[in-house]
Tab-separated table of C-alpha atoms and ligand atoms in Angstrom:
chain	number	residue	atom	x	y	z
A	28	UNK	CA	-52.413	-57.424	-6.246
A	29	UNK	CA	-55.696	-58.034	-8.318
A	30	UNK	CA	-55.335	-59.387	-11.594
A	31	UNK	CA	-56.400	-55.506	-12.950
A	32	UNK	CA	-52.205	-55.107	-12.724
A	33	UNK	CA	-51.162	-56.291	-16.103
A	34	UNK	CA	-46.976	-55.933	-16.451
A	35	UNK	CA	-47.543	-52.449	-18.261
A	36	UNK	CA	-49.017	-50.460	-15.298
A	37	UNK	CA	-47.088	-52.993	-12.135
A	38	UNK	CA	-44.833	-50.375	-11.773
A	39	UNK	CA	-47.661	-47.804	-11.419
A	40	UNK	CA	-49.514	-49.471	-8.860
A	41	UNK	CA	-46.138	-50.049	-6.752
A	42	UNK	CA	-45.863	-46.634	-7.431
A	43	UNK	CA	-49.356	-45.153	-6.239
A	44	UNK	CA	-48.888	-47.684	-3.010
A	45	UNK	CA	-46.010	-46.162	-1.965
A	46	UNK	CA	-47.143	-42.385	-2.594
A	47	UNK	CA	-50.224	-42.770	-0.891
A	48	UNK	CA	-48.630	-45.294	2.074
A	49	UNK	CA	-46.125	-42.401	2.946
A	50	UNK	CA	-46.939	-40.167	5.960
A	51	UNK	CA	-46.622	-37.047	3.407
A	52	UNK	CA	-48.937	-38.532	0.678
A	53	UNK	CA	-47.298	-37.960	-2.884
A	54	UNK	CA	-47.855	-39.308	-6.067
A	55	UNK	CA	-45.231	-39.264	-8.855
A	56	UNK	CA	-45.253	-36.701	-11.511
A	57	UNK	CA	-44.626	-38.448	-14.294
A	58	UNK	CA	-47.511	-40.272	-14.401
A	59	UNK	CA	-49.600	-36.875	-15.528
A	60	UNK	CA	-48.648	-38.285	-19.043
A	61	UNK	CA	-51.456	-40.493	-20.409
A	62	UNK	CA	-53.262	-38.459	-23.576
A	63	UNK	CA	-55.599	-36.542	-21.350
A	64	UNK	CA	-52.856	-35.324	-19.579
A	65	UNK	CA	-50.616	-34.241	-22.880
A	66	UNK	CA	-53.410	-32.625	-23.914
A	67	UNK	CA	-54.238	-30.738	-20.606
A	68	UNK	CA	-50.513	-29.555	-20.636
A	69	UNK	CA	-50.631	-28.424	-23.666
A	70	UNK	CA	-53.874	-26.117	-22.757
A	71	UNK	CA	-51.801	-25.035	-19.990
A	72	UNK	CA	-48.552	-24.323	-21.925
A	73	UNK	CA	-51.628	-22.237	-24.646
A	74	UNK	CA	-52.910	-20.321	-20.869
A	75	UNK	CA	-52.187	-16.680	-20.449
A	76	UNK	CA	-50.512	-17.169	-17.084
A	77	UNK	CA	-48.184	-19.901	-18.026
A	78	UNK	CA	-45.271	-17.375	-18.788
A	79	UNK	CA	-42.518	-20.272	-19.576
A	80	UNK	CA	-43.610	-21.550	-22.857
A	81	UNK	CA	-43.776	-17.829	-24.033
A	82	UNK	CA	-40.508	-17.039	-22.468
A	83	UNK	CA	-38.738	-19.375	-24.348
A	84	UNK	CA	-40.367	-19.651	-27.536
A	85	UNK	CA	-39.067	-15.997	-27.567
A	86	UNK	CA	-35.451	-16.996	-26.371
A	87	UNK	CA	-35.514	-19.706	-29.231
A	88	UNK	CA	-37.107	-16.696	-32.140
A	89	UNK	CA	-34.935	-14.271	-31.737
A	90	UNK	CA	-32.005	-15.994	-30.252
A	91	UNK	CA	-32.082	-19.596	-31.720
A	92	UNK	CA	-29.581	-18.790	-34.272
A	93	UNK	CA	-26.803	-18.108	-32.404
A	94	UNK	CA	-27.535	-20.945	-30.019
A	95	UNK	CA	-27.426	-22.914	-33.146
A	96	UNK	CA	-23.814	-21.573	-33.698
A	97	UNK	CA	-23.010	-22.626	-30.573
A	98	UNK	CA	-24.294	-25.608	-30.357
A	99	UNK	CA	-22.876	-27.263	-33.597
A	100	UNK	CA	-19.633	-25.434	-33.671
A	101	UNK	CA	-17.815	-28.303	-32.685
A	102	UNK	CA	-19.058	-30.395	-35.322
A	103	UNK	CA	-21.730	-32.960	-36.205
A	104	UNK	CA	-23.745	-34.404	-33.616
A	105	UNK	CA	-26.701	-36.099	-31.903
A	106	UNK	CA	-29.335	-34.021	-30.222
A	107	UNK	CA	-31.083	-36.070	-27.639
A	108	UNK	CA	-33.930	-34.318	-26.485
A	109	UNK	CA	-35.620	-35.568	-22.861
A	110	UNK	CA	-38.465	-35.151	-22.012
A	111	UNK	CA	-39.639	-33.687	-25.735
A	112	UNK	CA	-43.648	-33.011	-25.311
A	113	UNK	CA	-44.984	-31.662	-28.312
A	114	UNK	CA	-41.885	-30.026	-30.010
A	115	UNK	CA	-43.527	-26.526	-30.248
A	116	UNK	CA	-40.485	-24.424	-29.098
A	117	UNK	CA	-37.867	-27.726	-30.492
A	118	UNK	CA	-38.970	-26.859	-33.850
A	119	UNK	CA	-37.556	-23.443	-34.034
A	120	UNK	CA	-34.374	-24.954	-32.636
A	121	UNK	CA	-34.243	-27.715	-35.430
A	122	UNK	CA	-34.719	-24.260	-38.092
A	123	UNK	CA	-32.085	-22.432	-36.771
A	124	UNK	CA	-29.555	-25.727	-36.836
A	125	UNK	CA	-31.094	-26.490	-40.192
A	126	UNK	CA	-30.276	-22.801	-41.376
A	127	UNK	CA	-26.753	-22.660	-39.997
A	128	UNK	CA	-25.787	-26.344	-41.924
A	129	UNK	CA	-25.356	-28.056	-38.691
A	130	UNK	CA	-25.408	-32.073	-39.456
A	131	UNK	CA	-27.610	-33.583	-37.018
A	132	UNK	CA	-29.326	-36.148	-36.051
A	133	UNK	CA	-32.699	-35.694	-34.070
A	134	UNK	CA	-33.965	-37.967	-30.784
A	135	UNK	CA	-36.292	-37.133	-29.171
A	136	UNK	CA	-37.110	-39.377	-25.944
A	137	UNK	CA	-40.660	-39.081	-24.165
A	138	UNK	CA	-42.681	-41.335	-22.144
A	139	UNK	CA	-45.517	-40.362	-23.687
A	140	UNK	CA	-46.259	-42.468	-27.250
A	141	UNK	CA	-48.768	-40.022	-28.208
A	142	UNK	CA	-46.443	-37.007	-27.424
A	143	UNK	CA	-44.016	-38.656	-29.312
A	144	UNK	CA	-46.515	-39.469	-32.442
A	145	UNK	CA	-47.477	-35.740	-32.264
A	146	UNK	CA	-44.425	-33.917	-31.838
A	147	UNK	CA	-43.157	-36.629	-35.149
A	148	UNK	CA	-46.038	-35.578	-37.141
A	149	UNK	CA	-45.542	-32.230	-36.459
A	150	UNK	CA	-41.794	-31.896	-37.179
A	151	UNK	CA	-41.745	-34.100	-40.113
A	152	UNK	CA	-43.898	-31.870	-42.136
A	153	UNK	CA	-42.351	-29.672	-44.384
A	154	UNK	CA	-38.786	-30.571	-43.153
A	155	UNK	CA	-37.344	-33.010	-45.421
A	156	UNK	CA	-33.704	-32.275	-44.403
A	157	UNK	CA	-34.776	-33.667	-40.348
A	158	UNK	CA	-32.978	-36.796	-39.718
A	159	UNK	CA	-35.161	-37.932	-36.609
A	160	UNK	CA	-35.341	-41.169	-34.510
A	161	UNK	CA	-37.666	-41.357	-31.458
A	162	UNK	CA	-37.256	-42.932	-28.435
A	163	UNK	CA	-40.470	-44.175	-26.399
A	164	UNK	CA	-39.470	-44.619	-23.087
A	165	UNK	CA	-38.408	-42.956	-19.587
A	166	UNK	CA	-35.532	-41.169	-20.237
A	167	UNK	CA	-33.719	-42.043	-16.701
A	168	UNK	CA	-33.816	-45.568	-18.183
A	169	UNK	CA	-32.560	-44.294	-21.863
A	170	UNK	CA	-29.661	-42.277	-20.255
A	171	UNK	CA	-28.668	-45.311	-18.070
A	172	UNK	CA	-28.650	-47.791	-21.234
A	173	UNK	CA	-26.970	-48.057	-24.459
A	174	UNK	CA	-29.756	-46.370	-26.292
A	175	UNK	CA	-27.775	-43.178	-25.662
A	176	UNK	CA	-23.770	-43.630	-26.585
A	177	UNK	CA	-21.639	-44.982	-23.685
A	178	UNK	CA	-19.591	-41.835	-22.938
A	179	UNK	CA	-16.162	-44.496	-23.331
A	180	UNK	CA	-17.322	-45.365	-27.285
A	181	UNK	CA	-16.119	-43.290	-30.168
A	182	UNK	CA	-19.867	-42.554	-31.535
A	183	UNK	CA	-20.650	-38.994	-32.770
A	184	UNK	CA	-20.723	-35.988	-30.638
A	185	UNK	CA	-23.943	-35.270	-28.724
A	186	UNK	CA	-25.987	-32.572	-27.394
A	187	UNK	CA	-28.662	-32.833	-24.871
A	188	UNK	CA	-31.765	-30.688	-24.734
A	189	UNK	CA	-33.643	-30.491	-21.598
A	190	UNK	CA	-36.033	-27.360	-22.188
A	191	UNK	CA	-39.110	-25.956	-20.385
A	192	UNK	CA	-37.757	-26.259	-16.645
A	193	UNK	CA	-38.599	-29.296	-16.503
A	194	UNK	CA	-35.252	-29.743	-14.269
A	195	UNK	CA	-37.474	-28.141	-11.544
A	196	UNK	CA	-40.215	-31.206	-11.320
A	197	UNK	CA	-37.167	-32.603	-9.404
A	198	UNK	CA	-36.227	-31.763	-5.735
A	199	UNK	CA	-32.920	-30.232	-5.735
A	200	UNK	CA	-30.970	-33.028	-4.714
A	201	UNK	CA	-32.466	-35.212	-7.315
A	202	UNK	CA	-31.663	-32.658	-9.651
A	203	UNK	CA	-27.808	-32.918	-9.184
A	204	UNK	CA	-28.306	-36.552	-9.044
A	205	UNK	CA	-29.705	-36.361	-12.594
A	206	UNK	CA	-27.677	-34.079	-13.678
A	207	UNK	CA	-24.394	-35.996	-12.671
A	208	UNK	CA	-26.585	-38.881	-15.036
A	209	UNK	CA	-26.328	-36.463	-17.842
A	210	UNK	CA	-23.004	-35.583	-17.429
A	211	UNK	CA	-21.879	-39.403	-17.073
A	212	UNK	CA	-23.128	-39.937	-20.265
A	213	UNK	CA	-20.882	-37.034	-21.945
A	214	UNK	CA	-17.652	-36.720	-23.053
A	215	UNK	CA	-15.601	-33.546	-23.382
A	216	UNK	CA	-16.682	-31.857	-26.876
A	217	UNK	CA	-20.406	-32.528	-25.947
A	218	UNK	CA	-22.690	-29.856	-24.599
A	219	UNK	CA	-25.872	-29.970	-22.440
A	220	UNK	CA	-28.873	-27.167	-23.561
A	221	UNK	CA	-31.016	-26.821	-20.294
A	222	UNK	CA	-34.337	-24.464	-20.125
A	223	UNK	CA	-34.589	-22.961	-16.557
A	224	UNK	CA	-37.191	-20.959	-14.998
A	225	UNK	CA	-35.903	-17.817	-12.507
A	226	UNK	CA	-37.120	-16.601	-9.944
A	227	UNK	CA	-39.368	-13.382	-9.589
A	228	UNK	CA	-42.294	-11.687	-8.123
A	229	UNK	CA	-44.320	-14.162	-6.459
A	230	UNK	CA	-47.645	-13.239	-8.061
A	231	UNK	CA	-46.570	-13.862	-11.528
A	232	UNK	CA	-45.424	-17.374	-10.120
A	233	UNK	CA	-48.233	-18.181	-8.328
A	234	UNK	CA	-50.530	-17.283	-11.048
A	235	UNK	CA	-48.683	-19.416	-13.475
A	236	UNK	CA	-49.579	-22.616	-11.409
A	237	UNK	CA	-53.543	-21.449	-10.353
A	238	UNK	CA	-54.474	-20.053	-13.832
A	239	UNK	CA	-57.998	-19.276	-14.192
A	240	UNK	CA	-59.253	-21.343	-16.811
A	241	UNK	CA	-58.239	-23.930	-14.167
A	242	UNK	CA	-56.393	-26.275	-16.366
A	243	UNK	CA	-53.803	-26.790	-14.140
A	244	UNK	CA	-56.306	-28.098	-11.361
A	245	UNK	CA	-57.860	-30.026	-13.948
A	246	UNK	CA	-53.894	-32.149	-14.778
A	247	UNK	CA	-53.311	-32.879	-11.219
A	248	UNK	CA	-56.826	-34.315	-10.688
A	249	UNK	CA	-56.425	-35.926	-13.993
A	250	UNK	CA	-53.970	-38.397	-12.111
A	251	UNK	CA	-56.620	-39.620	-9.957
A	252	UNK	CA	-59.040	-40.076	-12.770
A	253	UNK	CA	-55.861	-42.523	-14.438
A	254	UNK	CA	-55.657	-44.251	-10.737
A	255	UNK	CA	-59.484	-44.919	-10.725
A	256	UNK	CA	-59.252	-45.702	-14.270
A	257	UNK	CA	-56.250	-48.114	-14.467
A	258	UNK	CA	-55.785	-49.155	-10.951
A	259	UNK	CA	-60.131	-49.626	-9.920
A	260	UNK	CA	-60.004	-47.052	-7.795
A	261	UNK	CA	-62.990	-44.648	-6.563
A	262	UNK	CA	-61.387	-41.191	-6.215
A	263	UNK	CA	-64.621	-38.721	-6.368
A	264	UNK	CA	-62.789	-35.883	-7.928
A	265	UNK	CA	-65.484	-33.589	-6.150
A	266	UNK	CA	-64.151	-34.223	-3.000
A	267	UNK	CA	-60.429	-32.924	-3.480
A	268	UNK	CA	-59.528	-29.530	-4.407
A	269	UNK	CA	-56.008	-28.252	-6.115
A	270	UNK	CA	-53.743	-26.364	-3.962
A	271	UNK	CA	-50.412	-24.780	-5.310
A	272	UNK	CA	-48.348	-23.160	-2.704
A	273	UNK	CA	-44.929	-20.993	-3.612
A	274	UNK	CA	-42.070	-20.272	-1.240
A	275	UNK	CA	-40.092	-17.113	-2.624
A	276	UNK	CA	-37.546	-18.119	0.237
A	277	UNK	CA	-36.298	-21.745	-1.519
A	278	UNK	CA	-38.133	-20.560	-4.650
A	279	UNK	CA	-40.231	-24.098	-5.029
A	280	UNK	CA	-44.143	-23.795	-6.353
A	281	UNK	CA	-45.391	-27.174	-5.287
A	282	UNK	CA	-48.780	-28.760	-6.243
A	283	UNK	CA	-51.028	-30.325	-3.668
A	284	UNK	CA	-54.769	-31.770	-3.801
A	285	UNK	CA	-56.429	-31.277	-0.806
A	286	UNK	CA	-58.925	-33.561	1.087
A	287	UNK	CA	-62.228	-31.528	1.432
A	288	UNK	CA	-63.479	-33.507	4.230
A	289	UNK	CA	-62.262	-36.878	5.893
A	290	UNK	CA	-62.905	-39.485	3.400
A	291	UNK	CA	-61.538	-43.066	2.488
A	292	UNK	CA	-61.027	-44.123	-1.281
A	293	UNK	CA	-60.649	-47.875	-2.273
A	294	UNK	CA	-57.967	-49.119	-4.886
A	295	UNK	CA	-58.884	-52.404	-5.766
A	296	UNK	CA	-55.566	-52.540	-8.187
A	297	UNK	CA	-53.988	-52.681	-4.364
A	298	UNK	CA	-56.734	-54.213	-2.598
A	299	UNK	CA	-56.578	-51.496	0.164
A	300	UNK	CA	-58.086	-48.504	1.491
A	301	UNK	CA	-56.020	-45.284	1.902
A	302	UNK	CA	-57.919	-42.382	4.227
A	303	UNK	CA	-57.629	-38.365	4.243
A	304	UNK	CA	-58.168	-36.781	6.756
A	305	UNK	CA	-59.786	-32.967	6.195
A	306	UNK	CA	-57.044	-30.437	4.737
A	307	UNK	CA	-54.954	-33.950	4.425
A	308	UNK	CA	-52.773	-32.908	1.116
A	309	UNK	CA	-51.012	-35.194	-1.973
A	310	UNK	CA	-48.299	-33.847	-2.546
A	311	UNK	CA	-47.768	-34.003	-6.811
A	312	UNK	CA	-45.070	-31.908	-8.462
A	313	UNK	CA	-42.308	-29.201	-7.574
A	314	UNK	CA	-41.302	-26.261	-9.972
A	315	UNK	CA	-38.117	-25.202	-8.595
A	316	UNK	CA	-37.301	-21.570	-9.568
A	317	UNK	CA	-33.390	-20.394	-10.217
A	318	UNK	CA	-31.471	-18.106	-9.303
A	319	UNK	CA	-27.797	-17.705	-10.443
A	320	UNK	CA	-26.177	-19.225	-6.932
A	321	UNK	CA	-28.347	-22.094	-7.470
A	322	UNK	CA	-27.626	-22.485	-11.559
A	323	UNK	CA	-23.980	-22.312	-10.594
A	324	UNK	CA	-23.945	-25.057	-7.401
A	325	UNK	CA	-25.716	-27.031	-9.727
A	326	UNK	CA	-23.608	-26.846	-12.715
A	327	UNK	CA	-20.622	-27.071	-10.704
A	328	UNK	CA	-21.756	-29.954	-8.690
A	329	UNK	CA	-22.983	-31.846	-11.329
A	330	UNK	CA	-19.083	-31.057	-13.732
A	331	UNK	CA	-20.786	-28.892	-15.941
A	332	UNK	CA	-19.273	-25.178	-16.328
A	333	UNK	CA	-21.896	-22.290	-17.895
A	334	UNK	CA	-21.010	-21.651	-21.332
A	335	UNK	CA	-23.231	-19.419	-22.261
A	336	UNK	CA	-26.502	-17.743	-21.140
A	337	UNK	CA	-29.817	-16.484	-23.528
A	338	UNK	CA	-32.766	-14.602	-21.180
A	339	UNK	CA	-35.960	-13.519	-22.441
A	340	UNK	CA	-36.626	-9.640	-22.675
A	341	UNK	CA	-38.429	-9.631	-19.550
A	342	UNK	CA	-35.165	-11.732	-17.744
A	343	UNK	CA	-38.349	-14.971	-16.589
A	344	UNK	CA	-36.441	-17.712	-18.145
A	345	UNK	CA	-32.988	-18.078	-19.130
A	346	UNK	CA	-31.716	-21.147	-21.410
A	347	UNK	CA	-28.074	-21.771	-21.205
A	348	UNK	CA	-25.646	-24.305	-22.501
A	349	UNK	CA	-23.502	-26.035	-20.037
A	350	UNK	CA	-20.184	-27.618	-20.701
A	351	UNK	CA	-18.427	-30.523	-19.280
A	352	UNK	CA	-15.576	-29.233	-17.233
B	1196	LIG	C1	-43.628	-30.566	-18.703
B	1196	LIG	S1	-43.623	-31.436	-20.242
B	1196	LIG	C2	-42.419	-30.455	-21.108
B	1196	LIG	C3	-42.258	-30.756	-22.555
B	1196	LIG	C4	-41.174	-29.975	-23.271
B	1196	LIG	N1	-39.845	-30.316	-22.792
B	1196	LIG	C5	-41.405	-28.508	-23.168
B	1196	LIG	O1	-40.511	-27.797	-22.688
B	1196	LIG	O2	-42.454	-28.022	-23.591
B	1196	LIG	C6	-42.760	-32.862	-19.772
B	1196	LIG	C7	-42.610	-33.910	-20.861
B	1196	LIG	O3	-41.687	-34.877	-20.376
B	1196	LIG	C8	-42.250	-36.175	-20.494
B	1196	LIG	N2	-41.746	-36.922	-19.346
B	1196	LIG	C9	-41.992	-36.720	-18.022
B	1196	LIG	N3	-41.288	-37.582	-17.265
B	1196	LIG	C10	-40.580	-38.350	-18.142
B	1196	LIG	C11	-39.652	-39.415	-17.987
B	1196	LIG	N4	-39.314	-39.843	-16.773
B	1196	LIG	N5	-39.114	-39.952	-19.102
B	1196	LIG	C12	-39.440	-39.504	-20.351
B	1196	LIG	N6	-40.311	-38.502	-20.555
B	1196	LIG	C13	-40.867	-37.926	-19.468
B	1196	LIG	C14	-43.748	-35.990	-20.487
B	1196	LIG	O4	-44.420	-37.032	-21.170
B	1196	LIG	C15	-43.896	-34.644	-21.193
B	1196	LIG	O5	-44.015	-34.792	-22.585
């Protein structure tokens, strides 16, 4: 590989090789993150169509408090937050625990630094009382270390928030597989706060991924603006267009860019040319919608039992708190 691939983005260009190698092209999710890409989410998460965020901001108003109770019932704790973005919806969260007396430690873990340095700035105004201790990093890595207590040690209790979905960026047998992560790093007292998104009428779904200010087309070509940028490659963002699909059967909305005509882009990161044929689709991210069989094989598979259940008034989104078994 050219000297371009410093140690930082290695991983990214091993990454992008494989993806683009693989007879279904994909690239990895994750890597929407750089600061254009928090930003663009965050227009999405602002965009009329994007239901989730609204759904459960409103599950954390009007119900926060009593998952508060819940939550801290069994006495003081860590709340690990993966995956934290920009802490908009955590925030009402950290109120409700403040409000209740709950004693509480705060980390959140992101792969994002800038996320991180926003959603810090943002919570650490005006709340004195927040104890909070970020972790910059990929939380797979964060839940396999030390960084988050080995579930054999004494350390406090801990609760882990996964919020927004953001289970369904995985394909459901990853899912399980990261949940069973989670669950290895819990003992019985601790508790697991997971965001899902359920299924429903299609059109709602499909506008939520194709909303019309288009900022949803603009973070998936975003990636290939980061692969020309930090891998030297010469993706003409022109010449691919963004194609969500849904199947109300499975319930996945998946993200594609599409080749508009048969074209060959150069990454000089890899030293190698990778061609599209026309229609030729990358695949980029999954949004698996629930239902309650699938919230249950999942819990169950993963030795979590469904403590308790919050749904927004129009029954989108439902955030629930699982419990070892
Ligand atoms: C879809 S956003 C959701 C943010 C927030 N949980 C919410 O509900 O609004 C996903 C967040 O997870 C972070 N992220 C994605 N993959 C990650 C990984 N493997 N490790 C740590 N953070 C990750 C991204 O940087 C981003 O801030």
């Amino acid at each position: 590989m050219d000297s371009i691939v410093n140690q930082a983005n290695l991983q990214f260009a091993e990454d992008v090789l494989c993806g683009l190698s693989a007879e279904d092209k994909f690239l990895l999710s994750r890597y929407f993150y750089d600061t254009e890409g928090d930003h663009l989410f965050q227009a999405i998460m602002a965009s009329p169509e994007y239901y989730l965020t609204d759904c459960e901001h409103e599950i954390f108003e009007q119900q926060g408090m009593e998952i508060a109770k819940t939550i801290s019932a069994a006495g003081p704790f860590e709340l690990e937050e993966l995956g934290s973005g920009d802490g908009l919806k955590t925030q009402l969260i950290l109120d409700a625990l403040c409000a209740t007396g709950a004693d509480f430690i705060y980390r959140p873990v992101d792969i994002s630094a800038n996320s991180l340095q926003l959603l810090s700035n943002r919570l650490s105004n005006g709340r004195p009382w927040l104890r909070i201790d970020p972790i910059n990093g990929d939380y797979m890595q964060v839940l396999a270390s030390a960084q988050i207590q080995d579930p054999a040690s004494d350390g406090p209790r801990k609760v882990i928030m996964f919020l927004g979905s953001n289970l369904g960026n995985y394909q459901k047998t990853q899912a399980l597989a990261f949940l069973q992560l989670i669950r290895g790093t819990m003992r019985q007292n601790d508790a697991l706060l997971i965001g899902l998104d359920l299924q429903k009428e299609e059109t709602v779904i499909r506008a939520a991924y194709n909303d019309a200010g288009g900022h949803t087309r603009d973070f998936n070509l975003n990636l290939l603006t980061r692969i020309n940028r930090e891998l030297g490659a010469d993706f003409d963002l022109s010449a691919f267009e963004h194609a969500p699909e849904y199947d109300p059967v499975s319930g996945a909305a998946r993200s594609f860019l599409k080749s508009k005509s048969a074209q060959t882009v150069y990454i000089s990161a890899l030293d190698k040319d990778f061609h599209f044929a026309t229609g030729e689709k990358i695949f980029m991210e999954i949004s698996q919608k629930y239902n309650r069989p699938l919230i249950e094989k999942l819990a169950k598979g993963s030795g979590f039992r469904v403590g308790h259940e919050y749904f927004d008034s129009r029954n989108y989104f439902t955030d629930q708190v699982w419990l070892p078994k």
